[in-house]
CSV table of C-alpha atoms in Angstrom, one decimal:
chain,number,residue,atom,x,y,z
A,1109,ARG,CA,-5.4,-58.5,41.0
A,1110,ALA,CA,-5.1,-62.4,40.1
A,1111,GLU,CA,-7.9,-65.5,40.6
A,1112,GLN,CA,-7.6,-66.1,44.2
A,1113,ALA,CA,-9.3,-62.2,44.7
A,1114,THR,CA,-12.3,-63.4,43.5
A,1115,ALA,CA,-11.7,-66.4,46.8
A,1116,GLN,CA,-13.5,-63.3,48.3
A,1117,ALA,CA,-16.8,-62.7,46.6
A,1118,GLU,CA,-19.9,-64.4,46.3
A,1119,ALA,CA,-19.8,-66.7,43.6
A,1120,PRO,CA,-24.1,-68.4,42.2
A,1121,SER,CA,-24.9,-71.3,41.6
A,1122,LEU,CA,-24.2,-72.4,37.9
A,1123,GLY,CA,-27.4,-73.5,37.8
A,1124,ARG,CA,-29.2,-69.9,37.3
A,1125,ARG,CA,-28.1,-66.8,35.4
A,1126,LEU,CA,-25.6,-65.7,36.6
A,1127,GLN,CA,-25.7,-61.1,37.1
A,1128,PRO,CA,-23.3,-59.4,35.1
A,1129,ARG,CA,-20.6,-57.5,36.4
A,1130,PRO,CA,-18.2,-54.7,35.0
A,1131,PRO,CA,-14.1,-55.1,34.2
A,1132,PRO,CA,-12.0,-54.6,37.3
A,1133,PRO,CA,-10.6,-50.9,37.0
A,1134,GLU,CA,-7.2,-50.9,35.7
A,1135,PRO,CA,-4.7,-51.6,37.6
A,1136,SER,CA,-1.0,-50.0,38.2
A,1137,LEU,CA,1.9,-52.3,37.4
A,1138,ALA,CA,1.9,-53.2,42.2
A,1139,PRO,CA,-1.9,-52.8,43.3
A,1140,GLU,CA,-1.0,-53.7,46.6
A,1141,LEU,CA,0.9,-50.2,46.0
A,1142,ALA,CA,-1.8,-48.5,44.9
A,1143,ALA,CA,-4.8,-48.2,46.8
A,1144,PRO,CA,-7.8,-45.3,46.4
A,1145,GLN,CA,-6.4,-42.8,49.2
A,1146,PRO,CA,-8.4,-42.6,52.6
A,1147,PRO,CA,-9.1,-39.2,54.1
A,1148,GLY,CA,-6.4,-38.5,56.8
A,1149,ARG,CA,-3.8,-40.2,54.6
A,1150,GLN,CA,-2.5,-37.8,52.2
A,1151,ALA,CA,-0.6,-35.5,54.8
A,1152,ALA,CA,2.5,-36.8,54.6
A,1153,MET,CA,2.2,-37.6,50.4
A,1154,ALA,CA,4.4,-35.8,48.0
A,1155,GLY,CA,2.1,-34.0,46.4
A,1156,GLU,CA,2.3,-31.4,49.7
A,1157,ALA,CA,6.0,-29.9,48.8
A,1158,ALA,CA,7.8,-29.2,45.1
A,1159,ALA,CA,9.7,-32.4,43.9
A,1160,PRO,CA,13.2,-33.2,44.4
A,1161,GLU,CA,16.3,-32.5,42.0
A,1162,ALA,CA,16.5,-36.6,43.4
A,1163,TRP,CA,14.6,-39.0,45.3
A,1164,GLU,CA,16.4,-41.2,47.0
A,1165,ILE,CA,14.6,-44.7,48.1
A,1166,ILE,CA,14.9,-46.6,51.5
A,1167,LEU,CA,13.8,-50.5,51.6
A,1168,PHE,CA,13.7,-52.3,54.7
A,1169,TYR,CA,12.4,-54.7,57.2
A,1170,LYS,CA,13.5,-56.1,61.0
A,1171,TYR,CA,11.2,-59.3,62.5
A,1172,ALA,CA,10.5,-57.9,66.4
A,1173,ASP,CA,8.5,-59.2,68.5
A,1174,LEU,CA,5.5,-56.5,68.3
A,1175,SER,CA,2.3,-58.6,69.9
A,1176,GLU,CA,3.1,-57.4,74.5
A,1177,GLY,CA,2.4,-54.3,76.1
A,1178,GLY,CA,1.2,-52.3,72.8
A,1179,ALA,CA,5.1,-53.2,71.4
A,1180,LYS,CA,3.5,-52.0,68.5
A,1181,ASP,CA,1.2,-49.2,69.0
A,1182,GLU,CA,4.5,-47.9,70.5
A,1183,VAL,CA,6.0,-48.3,66.8
A,1184,LYS,CA,2.7,-46.9,65.3
A,1185,ALA,CA,3.3,-44.0,67.3
A,1186,ALA,CA,6.6,-44.0,66.6
A,1187,LEU,CA,6.4,-43.9,62.6
A,1188,GLU,CA,3.3,-41.2,62.8
A,1189,GLY,CA,5.4,-38.0,65.2
A,1190,ALA,CA,8.5,-39.0,62.6
A,1191,PHE,CA,7.3,-39.1,58.7
A,1192,ALA,CA,5.0,-35.8,60.9
A,1193,GLU,CA,8.7,-34.1,61.4
A,1194,ALA,CA,10.4,-35.6,58.4
A,1195,ALA,CA,10.9,-32.9,55.9
A,1196,LYS,CA,8.5,-32.8,52.1
A,1197,PRO,CA,8.3,-34.6,50.1
A,1198,LEU,CA,7.5,-37.3,51.4
A,1199,CYS,CA,6.2,-40.7,50.4
A,1200,GLY,CA,6.1,-44.8,50.4
A,1201,ARG,CA,4.9,-47.7,52.3
A,1202,ILE,CA,5.1,-49.7,55.8
A,1203,LEU,CA,3.7,-52.7,56.6
A,1204,LEU,CA,3.5,-53.0,61.2
A,1205,ALA,CA,2.5,-56.4,62.2
A,1206,GLU,CA,3.1,-58.3,65.3
A,1207,GLU,CA,6.0,-60.0,64.2
A,1208,GLY,CA,8.1,-56.3,63.5
A,1209,VAL,CA,7.7,-54.0,60.0
A,1210,ASN,CA,9.0,-54.3,56.3
A,1211,GLY,CA,9.2,-50.7,54.9
A,1212,ASN,CA,10.0,-49.2,52.0
A,1213,LEU,CA,10.3,-44.4,52.0
A,1214,ALA,CA,11.4,-42.3,49.4
A,1215,ALA,CA,12.3,-38.3,49.9
A,1216,ALA,CA,14.7,-36.0,48.9
A,1217,ALA,CA,18.5,-37.0,49.0
A,1218,GLY,CA,20.6,-35.4,51.4
A,1219,PRO,CA,19.5,-34.7,54.8
A,1220,ALA,CA,15.6,-35.1,54.1
A,1221,MET,CA,16.8,-38.5,53.8
A,1222,ALA,CA,19.6,-38.1,56.2
A,1223,ASP,CA,17.6,-37.5,58.7
A,1224,LEU,CA,14.8,-39.7,58.1
A,1225,VAL,CA,17.0,-42.7,58.5
A,1226,ALA,CA,18.1,-41.0,62.0
A,1227,ALA,CA,14.3,-41.6,63.4
A,1228,LEU,CA,14.1,-44.8,62.2
A,1229,LEU,CA,17.4,-45.6,64.2
A,1230,ARG,CA,15.7,-44.8,66.9
A,1231,LEU,CA,12.0,-46.5,66.5
A,1232,PRO,CA,11.7,-48.6,69.5
A,1233,HIS,CA,11.4,-52.6,69.7
A,1234,LEU,CA,12.8,-53.4,66.5
A,1235,GLY,CA,16.9,-52.2,67.1
A,1236,LEU,CA,16.3,-52.0,63.4
A,1237,ARG,CA,20.7,-51.2,62.7
A,1238,ARG,CA,22.2,-48.9,59.5
A,1239,GLU,CA,22.9,-52.5,57.8
A,1240,ASP,CA,19.0,-53.7,57.5
A,1241,ILE,CA,18.6,-50.4,55.7
A,1242,LYS,CA,19.4,-50.9,51.7
A,1243,PHE,CA,19.3,-47.0,49.4
A,1244,ALA,CA,18.6,-47.1,45.5
A,1245,ALA,CA,18.0,-43.8,43.5
A,1246,ALA,CA,15.0,-42.7,41.5
A,1247,LYS,CA,16.5,-41.2,37.6
A,1248,ASP,CA,13.2,-39.2,37.1
A,1249,ALA,CA,11.3,-36.3,39.5
A,1250,GLU,CA,8.1,-38.5,39.9
A,1251,ALA,CA,7.1,-39.6,43.1
A,1252,PRO,CA,7.9,-43.5,43.8
A,1253,PHE,CA,4.9,-43.7,45.1
A,1254,PRO,CA,1.7,-42.4,45.3
A,1255,ASP,CA,1.2,-41.7,49.1
A,1256,LEU,CA,2.5,-42.7,52.3
A,1257,ARG,CA,0.8,-44.7,54.4
A,1258,ILE,CA,0.6,-47.7,57.4
A,1259,ARG,CA,-0.4,-50.7,57.4
A,1260,GLU,CA,-1.5,-53.1,60.7
A,1261,VAL,CA,-1.1,-56.5,59.0
A,1262,LYS,CA,-1.0,-59.7,60.4
A,1263,SER,CA,1.3,-60.8,58.4
A,1264,LEU,CA,4.9,-59.1,56.5
A,1265,ILE,CA,4.7,-60.9,53.9
A,1266,ALA,CA,1.1,-62.5,53.5
A,1267,GLY,CA,2.4,-66.3,52.7
A,1268,GLY,CA,-0.3,-68.2,53.5
A,1269,ALA,CA,-1.7,-70.2,57.2
A,1270,GLU,CA,1.6,-72.5,57.0
A,1271,LEU,CA,4.5,-69.2,56.8
A,1272,ASP,CA,2.3,-66.6,58.3
A,1273,ALA,CA,2.8,-69.2,61.1
A,1274,ILE,CA,6.5,-69.5,61.5
A,1275,PRO,CA,7.5,-67.6,64.6
A,1276,ILE,CA,10.5,-65.3,65.1
A,1277,ALA,CA,13.0,-68.0,66.2
A,1278,GLU,CA,12.7,-70.0,63.5
A,1279,THR,CA,14.3,-66.4,61.1
A,1280,SER,CA,16.9,-65.0,60.8
A,1281,GLN,CA,19.0,-67.9,59.7
A,1282,GLY,CA,21.5,-69.7,57.2
A,1283,TYR,CA,23.1,-65.8,56.3
A,1284,LEU,CA,25.5,-66.1,53.7
A,1285,LYS,CA,26.8,-62.9,52.4
A,1286,PRO,CA,27.1,-62.2,48.4
A,1287,LYS,CA,30.9,-63.5,47.9
A,1288,ASP,CA,30.4,-66.5,49.8
A,1289,TRP,CA,26.5,-67.4,48.0
A,1290,LEU,CA,27.2,-66.6,44.2
A,1291,ALA,CA,30.9,-69.5,45.0
A,1292,ALA,CA,28.0,-71.6,47.3
A,1293,ALA,CA,26.2,-70.7,44.4
A,1294,LYS,CA,28.6,-72.7,41.7
A,1295,GLU,CA,29.1,-75.5,43.8
A,1296,LYS,CA,27.8,-79.0,42.0
A,1297,ASN,CA,25.9,-80.1,44.7
A,1298,SER,CA,23.8,-76.8,45.3
A,1299,VAL,CA,20.2,-75.3,44.1
A,1300,MET,CA,19.0,-71.9,44.5
A,1301,ILE,CA,15.2,-70.9,44.4
A,1302,ASP,CA,14.8,-68.4,43.0
A,1303,VAL,CA,11.5,-67.1,46.0
A,1304,ARG,CA,9.3,-63.9,44.3
A,1305,ASN,CA,6.8,-64.1,41.9
A,1306,ALA,CA,6.9,-65.0,37.8
A,1307,ARG,CA,6.5,-61.0,36.9
A,1308,GLU,CA,9.5,-60.3,38.8
A,1309,VAL,CA,11.7,-63.6,37.4
A,1310,ALA,CA,10.4,-62.8,33.9
A,1311,ILE,CA,12.7,-59.5,33.8
A,1312,GLY,CA,15.7,-61.1,35.6
A,1313,HIS,CA,16.9,-63.5,37.9
A,1314,PHE,CA,20.5,-65.7,38.1
A,1315,GLU,CA,21.3,-68.2,35.6
A,1316,GLY,CA,20.0,-71.5,36.3
A,1317,ALA,CA,18.2,-71.1,40.0
A,1318,LEU,CA,14.4,-72.5,40.6
A,1319,ASP,CA,11.9,-71.1,39.0
A,1320,PRO,CA,8.4,-71.6,41.6
A,1321,LYS,CA,6.1,-70.2,39.1
A,1322,THR,CA,4.0,-68.2,41.7
A,1323,ARG,CA,2.1,-65.0,41.2
A,1324,HIS,CA,1.5,-64.9,45.2
A,1325,PHE,CA,3.9,-65.8,47.8
A,1326,SER,CA,1.0,-67.5,49.4
A,1327,GLU,CA,1.7,-69.6,47.2
A,1328,PHE,CA,4.9,-71.3,47.4
A,1329,THR,CA,4.5,-73.8,49.8
A,1330,ARG,CA,2.2,-75.9,47.9
A,1331,TRP,CA,5.4,-75.6,44.7
A,1332,LEU,CA,7.6,-76.7,48.1
A,1333,ASP,CA,5.4,-79.7,48.6
A,1334,ARG,CA,5.3,-81.1,45.2
A,1335,ASP,CA,6.7,-84.0,45.0
A,1336,GLU,CA,8.6,-82.8,41.4
A,1337,THR,CA,10.0,-80.5,43.8
A,1338,ARG,CA,11.5,-82.6,46.2
A,1339,GLN,CA,12.8,-84.6,44.5
A,1340,GLN,CA,15.0,-81.5,43.1
A,1341,LEU,CA,15.8,-80.8,46.9
A,1342,GLU,CA,16.9,-83.5,48.0
A,1343,GLY,CA,19.7,-84.3,50.1
A,1344,LYS,CA,20.9,-80.8,48.3
A,1345,ARG,CA,22.6,-77.3,49.8
A,1346,VAL,CA,19.7,-75.1,48.9
A,1347,LEU,CA,20.3,-71.3,48.5
A,1348,MET,CA,17.0,-69.3,48.6
A,1349,TYR,CA,17.0,-65.5,47.5
A,1350,CYS,CA,14.4,-62.5,47.2
A,1351,THR,CA,14.2,-59.0,46.3
A,1352,GLY,CA,15.6,-58.0,49.6
A,1353,GLY,CA,15.5,-60.5,52.3
A,1354,VAL,CA,12.2,-60.9,53.5
A,1355,ARG,CA,10.5,-64.3,51.5
A,1356,CYS,CA,13.1,-65.8,52.6
A,1357,GLU,CA,12.9,-65.8,56.2
A,1358,LYS,CA,9.7,-67.7,56.0
A,1359,ALA,CA,10.6,-70.1,53.4
A,1360,SER,CA,13.8,-70.7,54.1
A,1361,ALA,CA,13.2,-71.5,57.5
A,1362,LEU,CA,9.1,-73.8,55.6
A,1363,LEU,CA,12.2,-76.3,53.8
A,1364,ARG,CA,14.1,-76.8,57.5
A,1365,ARG,CA,11.3,-77.8,59.0
A,1366,ARG,CA,10.3,-80.7,55.5
A,1367,GLY,CA,14.0,-81.9,56.7
A,1368,VAL,CA,14.3,-82.3,52.5
A,1369,ALA,CA,17.5,-80.4,52.3
A,1370,ALA,CA,20.8,-81.5,53.1
A,1371,SER,CA,21.1,-77.3,53.9
A,1372,VAL,CA,19.1,-74.4,53.7
A,1373,GLU,CA,20.9,-70.9,53.1
A,1374,HIS,CA,20.1,-67.3,51.6
A,1375,LEU,CA,21.0,-64.4,50.2
A,1376,GLN,CA,21.6,-62.0,53.1
A,1377,GLY,CA,20.1,-58.5,52.1
A,1378,GLY,CA,19.1,-60.3,49.3
A,1379,ILE,CA,19.4,-59.6,45.4
A,1380,HIS,CA,19.8,-55.6,46.4
A,1381,ARG,CA,23.1,-56.3,48.5
A,1382,PHE,CA,24.9,-58.9,46.0
A,1383,GLN,CA,24.6,-56.8,42.7
A,1384,GLU,CA,25.4,-53.8,45.6
A,1385,ALA,CA,29.0,-56.1,46.0
A,1386,LEU,CA,28.8,-58.0,42.8
A,1387,GLY,CA,27.0,-55.9,40.2
A,1388,ASP,CA,25.5,-58.8,37.3
A,1389,ALA,CA,28.8,-61.1,39.2
A,1390,GLU,CA,30.1,-61.4,35.6
A,1391,GLY,CA,27.5,-62.3,33.4
A,1392,PHE,CA,26.0,-64.9,36.6
A,1393,TRP,CA,23.1,-62.8,37.0
A,1394,LYS,CA,20.5,-61.7,33.9
A,1395,GLY,CA,18.1,-59.0,33.3
A,1396,LYS,CA,17.3,-56.9,36.0
A,1397,MET,CA,16.2,-56.4,39.3
A,1398,PHE,CA,12.0,-56.7,39.5
A,1399,VAL,CA,11.6,-53.4,42.2
A,1400,PHE,CA,7.7,-52.7,43.6
A,1401,ASP,CA,7.3,-48.5,43.2
A,1402,ARG,CA,7.1,-46.9,40.5
A,1403,ARG,CA,11.2,-47.8,39.4
A,1404,GLY,CA,9.4,-51.0,38.1
A,1405,ALA,CA,12.9,-52.4,37.9
A,1406,MET,CA,16.9,-51.6,38.5
A,1407,ALA,CA,19.7,-52.6,36.1
A,1408,PRO,CA,23.0,-53.5,38.3
A,1409,ARG,CA,24.9,-50.6,36.9
A,1410,ASP,CA,21.6,-48.7,39.2
A,1411,PHE,CA,22.9,-49.2,42.5
A,1412,GLN,CA,26.1,-47.6,44.9
A,1413,HIS,CA,28.6,-50.4,44.9
A,1414,GLY,CA,29.4,-50.8,48.7
A,1415,GLY,CA,30.9,-53.3,49.2
A,1416,GLU,CA,31.2,-56.9,50.7
A,1417,GLY,CA,27.8,-57.4,52.0
A,1418,GLU,CA,28.8,-53.9,53.6
A,1419,PRO,CA,25.4,-51.3,53.4
A,1420,SER,CA,25.2,-48.2,50.8
A,1421,ALA,CA,26.6,-45.6,52.5
A,1422,GLY,CA,23.6,-44.0,49.3
A,1423,ALA,CA,22.4,-44.1,46.3
A,1424,LYS,CA,23.5,-43.0,43.4
A,1425,PRO,CA,22.8,-43.6,40.0
A,1426,ASP,CA,25.5,-45.6,37.5
A,1427,ALA,CA,27.8,-46.2,40.6
A,1428,ILE,CA,28.8,-50.3,41.4
A,1429,ALA,CA,32.6,-49.7,40.0
A,1430,GLY,CA,33.2,-51.4,37.6
A,1431,ALA,CA,29.7,-51.0,35.7
A,1432,PRO,CA,29.1,-51.0,32.2
A,1433,ALA,CA,27.5,-48.5,31.3
A,1434,ALA,CA,25.1,-50.3,28.2
A,1435,ALA,CA,21.7,-51.5,29.2
A,1436,ALA,CA,21.1,-54.5,31.2
A,1437,GLU,CA,20.9,-57.5,29.0
A,1438,ALA,CA,17.2,-58.2,28.6
A,1439,VAL,CA,16.1,-60.9,29.3
A,1440,GLY,CA,12.2,-60.9,29.2
A,1441,ARG,CA,9.6,-62.2,26.5
A,1442,CYS,CA,6.7,-60.9,24.8
A,1443,ILE,CA,3.7,-63.0,25.5
A,1444,GLY,CA,2.6,-61.7,21.9
A,1445,CYS,CA,5.5,-62.1,19.6
A,1446,GLY,CA,8.4,-63.8,21.9
A,1447,ALA,CA,10.8,-60.4,21.5
A,1448,THR,CA,12.6,-59.5,24.0
A,1449,HIS,CA,11.4,-57.0,26.4
A,1450,ASP,CA,11.5,-56.6,29.9
A,1451,VAL,CA,9.2,-53.2,30.6
A,1452,PHE,CA,5.7,-54.0,32.5
A,1453,THR,CA,3.2,-51.1,31.3
A,1454,PRO,CA,0.3,-49.9,33.7
A,1455,ASP,CA,-2.0,-50.2,29.9
A,1456,ALA,CA,-0.3,-53.8,30.0
A,1457,VAL,CA,-2.2,-57.0,32.2
A,1458,CYS,CA,-4.2,-60.3,31.7
A,1459,VAL,CA,-7.3,-59.6,31.2
A,1460,VAL,CA,-8.7,-62.8,33.3
A,1461,CYS,CA,-6.5,-62.2,37.0
A,1462,ARG,CA,-5.4,-58.5,36.1
A,1463,GLU,CA,-0.8,-60.1,36.7
A,1464,PRO,CA,1.0,-56.9,34.8
A,1465,CYS,CA,2.5,-58.8,31.4
A,1466,LEU,CA,5.4,-58.0,29.1
A,1467,VAL,CA,3.4,-56.9,25.8
A,1468,CYS,CA,5.9,-54.8,23.2
A,1469,ALA,CA,4.9,-52.0,22.1
A,1470,ALA,CA,3.5,-53.5,18.3
A,1471,CYS,CA,1.5,-56.2,19.9
A,1472,ARG,CA,-0.3,-53.8,22.3
A,1473,ALA,CA,-1.4,-51.8,18.7
A,1474,ARG,CA,-1.9,-55.7,17.5
A,1475,LEU,CA,-4.2,-57.1,20.4
A,1476,LYS,CA,-5.7,-53.9,21.7
A,1477,GLY,CA,-5.8,-55.4,25.4
A,1478,GLU,CA,-6.7,-58.7,25.0
A,1479,TYR,CA,-3.4,-59.7,27.0
A,1480,HIS,CA,-3.1,-63.9,28.4
A,1481,CYS,CA,-0.4,-63.9,31.4
A,1482,GLU,CA,1.6,-67.3,31.4
A,1483,PHE,CA,-1.0,-69.4,33.7
A,1484,HIS,CA,-3.9,-68.7,31.7
A,1485,GLU,CA,-2.7,-68.3,27.9
A,1486,HIS,CA,-5.1,-71.3,27.3
A,1487,LEU,CA,-7.9,-68.8,27.9
A,1488,LYS,CA,-6.4,-67.0,24.7
A,1489,GLY,CA,-9.5,-68.3,22.4
A,1490,CYS,CA,-12.6,-68.1,25.1
A,1491,TYR,CA,-11.8,-65.0,27.7
A,1492,PHE,CA,-11.7,-61.5,26.1
A,1493,ALA,CA,-12.4,-57.8,28.2
A,1494,ASN,CA,-13.3,-56.2,25.2
A,1495,LEU,CA,-16.6,-58.1,24.0
A,1496,ALA,CA,-18.9,-55.7,22.2
A,1497,ALA,CA,-15.9,-56.6,19.2
A,1498,PHE,CA,-18.1,-60.1,18.6
A,1499,ASP,CA,-21.2,-61.2,16.6
A,1500,ALA,CA,-23.3,-63.4,18.6
A,1501,ALA,CA,-22.6,-66.3,17.4
A,1502,ALA,CA,-18.8,-65.3,18.5
A,1503,LEU,CA,-20.9,-65.1,21.9
A,1504,ALA,CA,-22.1,-68.5,21.7
A,1505,ALA,CA,-18.8,-70.6,21.3
A,1506,GLN,CA,-17.1,-68.4,23.5
A,1507,ARG,CA,-19.8,-68.9,25.9
A,1508,ALA,CA,-19.3,-72.8,25.0
A,1509,ASP,CA,-15.6,-73.3,25.2
A,1510,LEU,CA,-16.2,-71.5,28.8
A,1511,ALA,CA,-18.6,-73.5,29.6
A,1512,ALA,CA,-16.4,-76.9,28.9
A,1513,LEU,CA,-13.9,-76.0,31.0
A,1514,ILE,CA,-16.0,-75.6,33.9
A,1515,ASP,CA,-17.2,-79.0,33.4
A,1516,ALA,CA,-13.7,-79.9,32.9
A,1517,ILE,CA,-13.2,-78.9,36.6
A,1518,HIS,CA,-16.2,-79.5,38.0
A,1519,ARG,CA,-14.8,-81.3,40.9
A,1520,GLY,CA,-11.9,-79.9,43.6
A,1521,ARG,CA,-11.6,-76.9,46.6
A,1522,HIS,CA,-9.1,-76.1,45.1
A,1523,LEU,CA,-10.1,-76.0,41.8
A,1524,ARG,CA,-13.2,-73.5,42.7
A,1525,ASN,CA,-11.8,-70.0,42.0
A,1526,ARG,CA,-10.8,-71.3,38.4
A,1527,ARG,CA,-14.3,-72.4,38.4
A,1528,ARG,CA,-16.0,-68.7,40.3
A,1529,THR,CA,-13.9,-66.7,37.4
A,1530,LEU,CA,-15.2,-69.2,34.6
A,1531,ALA,CA,-18.4,-68.3,36.0
A,1532,ARG,CA,-18.1,-64.7,36.0
A,1533,GLN,CA,-17.3,-64.8,31.9
A,1534,ILE,CA,-19.8,-67.0,30.5
A,1535,ALA,CA,-22.4,-63.7,33.7
A,1536,ARG,CA,-20.7,-61.1,30.9
A,1537,VAL,CA,-21.2,-63.4,27.6
A,1538,ASP,CA,-25.0,-63.5,28.9
């Protein structure tokens, strides 16, 4: 995980010898989707039944007040009942909070998925509608998620104190359907903001959108409050977008609070709905859409065409009307050589923060696991995973460089996690 994970661990004083700690385990492309499975969490896993001929995946969220009268517990019980009765295999993730629900589920295409959707529409307190559900297809037999789980959380999208505290009443505003959003994006006074994280933006984005260069949604507020950002947004018509819309609900509300922009709107249904309706909009969209499951990404031709702003009735690969047969243009770049590359692989993660990196096959063979993401490129010469490859003189040089970096950032609470990360690497070197 990224550096912020180190904030949850104790950092010994730099003045005494630090104890070495083993490198963290290899994560999947989306670590939050592949945590170890506690006992009792496997009751409805994909492995309980034979893999279907075709998986269908649904994405949905709904903000609703579940804070009173045991409403959240009732929704959880209803979900557990629906999953117990659903046809297997079934897998996915549900985040449940007092502010609503956010989910991704996968089941066999056809009647099994239709029955599951019907059960979701009957969930109490949420008012979930069919148009709130987005459909997609997986092209291979492997389960898109490792298991099925319901996770209770404080916020549907962890964004830090201020974003998490935004009430439901300030969400569900400023929606634009795909065609209207596209027209607005082409206006002279409009500014687009990609609310997703850097690794998502790297493989696909709308041309000309601002990229906040965040690793986590919790970093968005800090980017928004920079003087440079304020200057870019002042007096502008701001148009936000994300994968399915849930992050934009809070991000757009936060910007409205700042009072900097002339207006703040966001793409209803996110990139997913846009590409259902308009594909790549004649090149306005570049690349692929990052997804948080084993598919990794979706190209414009992978979406089910549902018309202007209309929900898809189901998912069929290569089904967009008029979509080209050729693969989407790759916009990602290998961190090693700069060649065009847009496929994340589980073995290619930053040695510092475990952030997924784009690394082509040739560079994976050449770099042998020593990858540094764009946020830690400056550590290429002194921060390595395999210390056994270096002699004593090289290790001493690395230690000196790491110590110098700590000295350069020895003050500032906001730099505490960076100091801890460097200190732990010194401990490994020692």
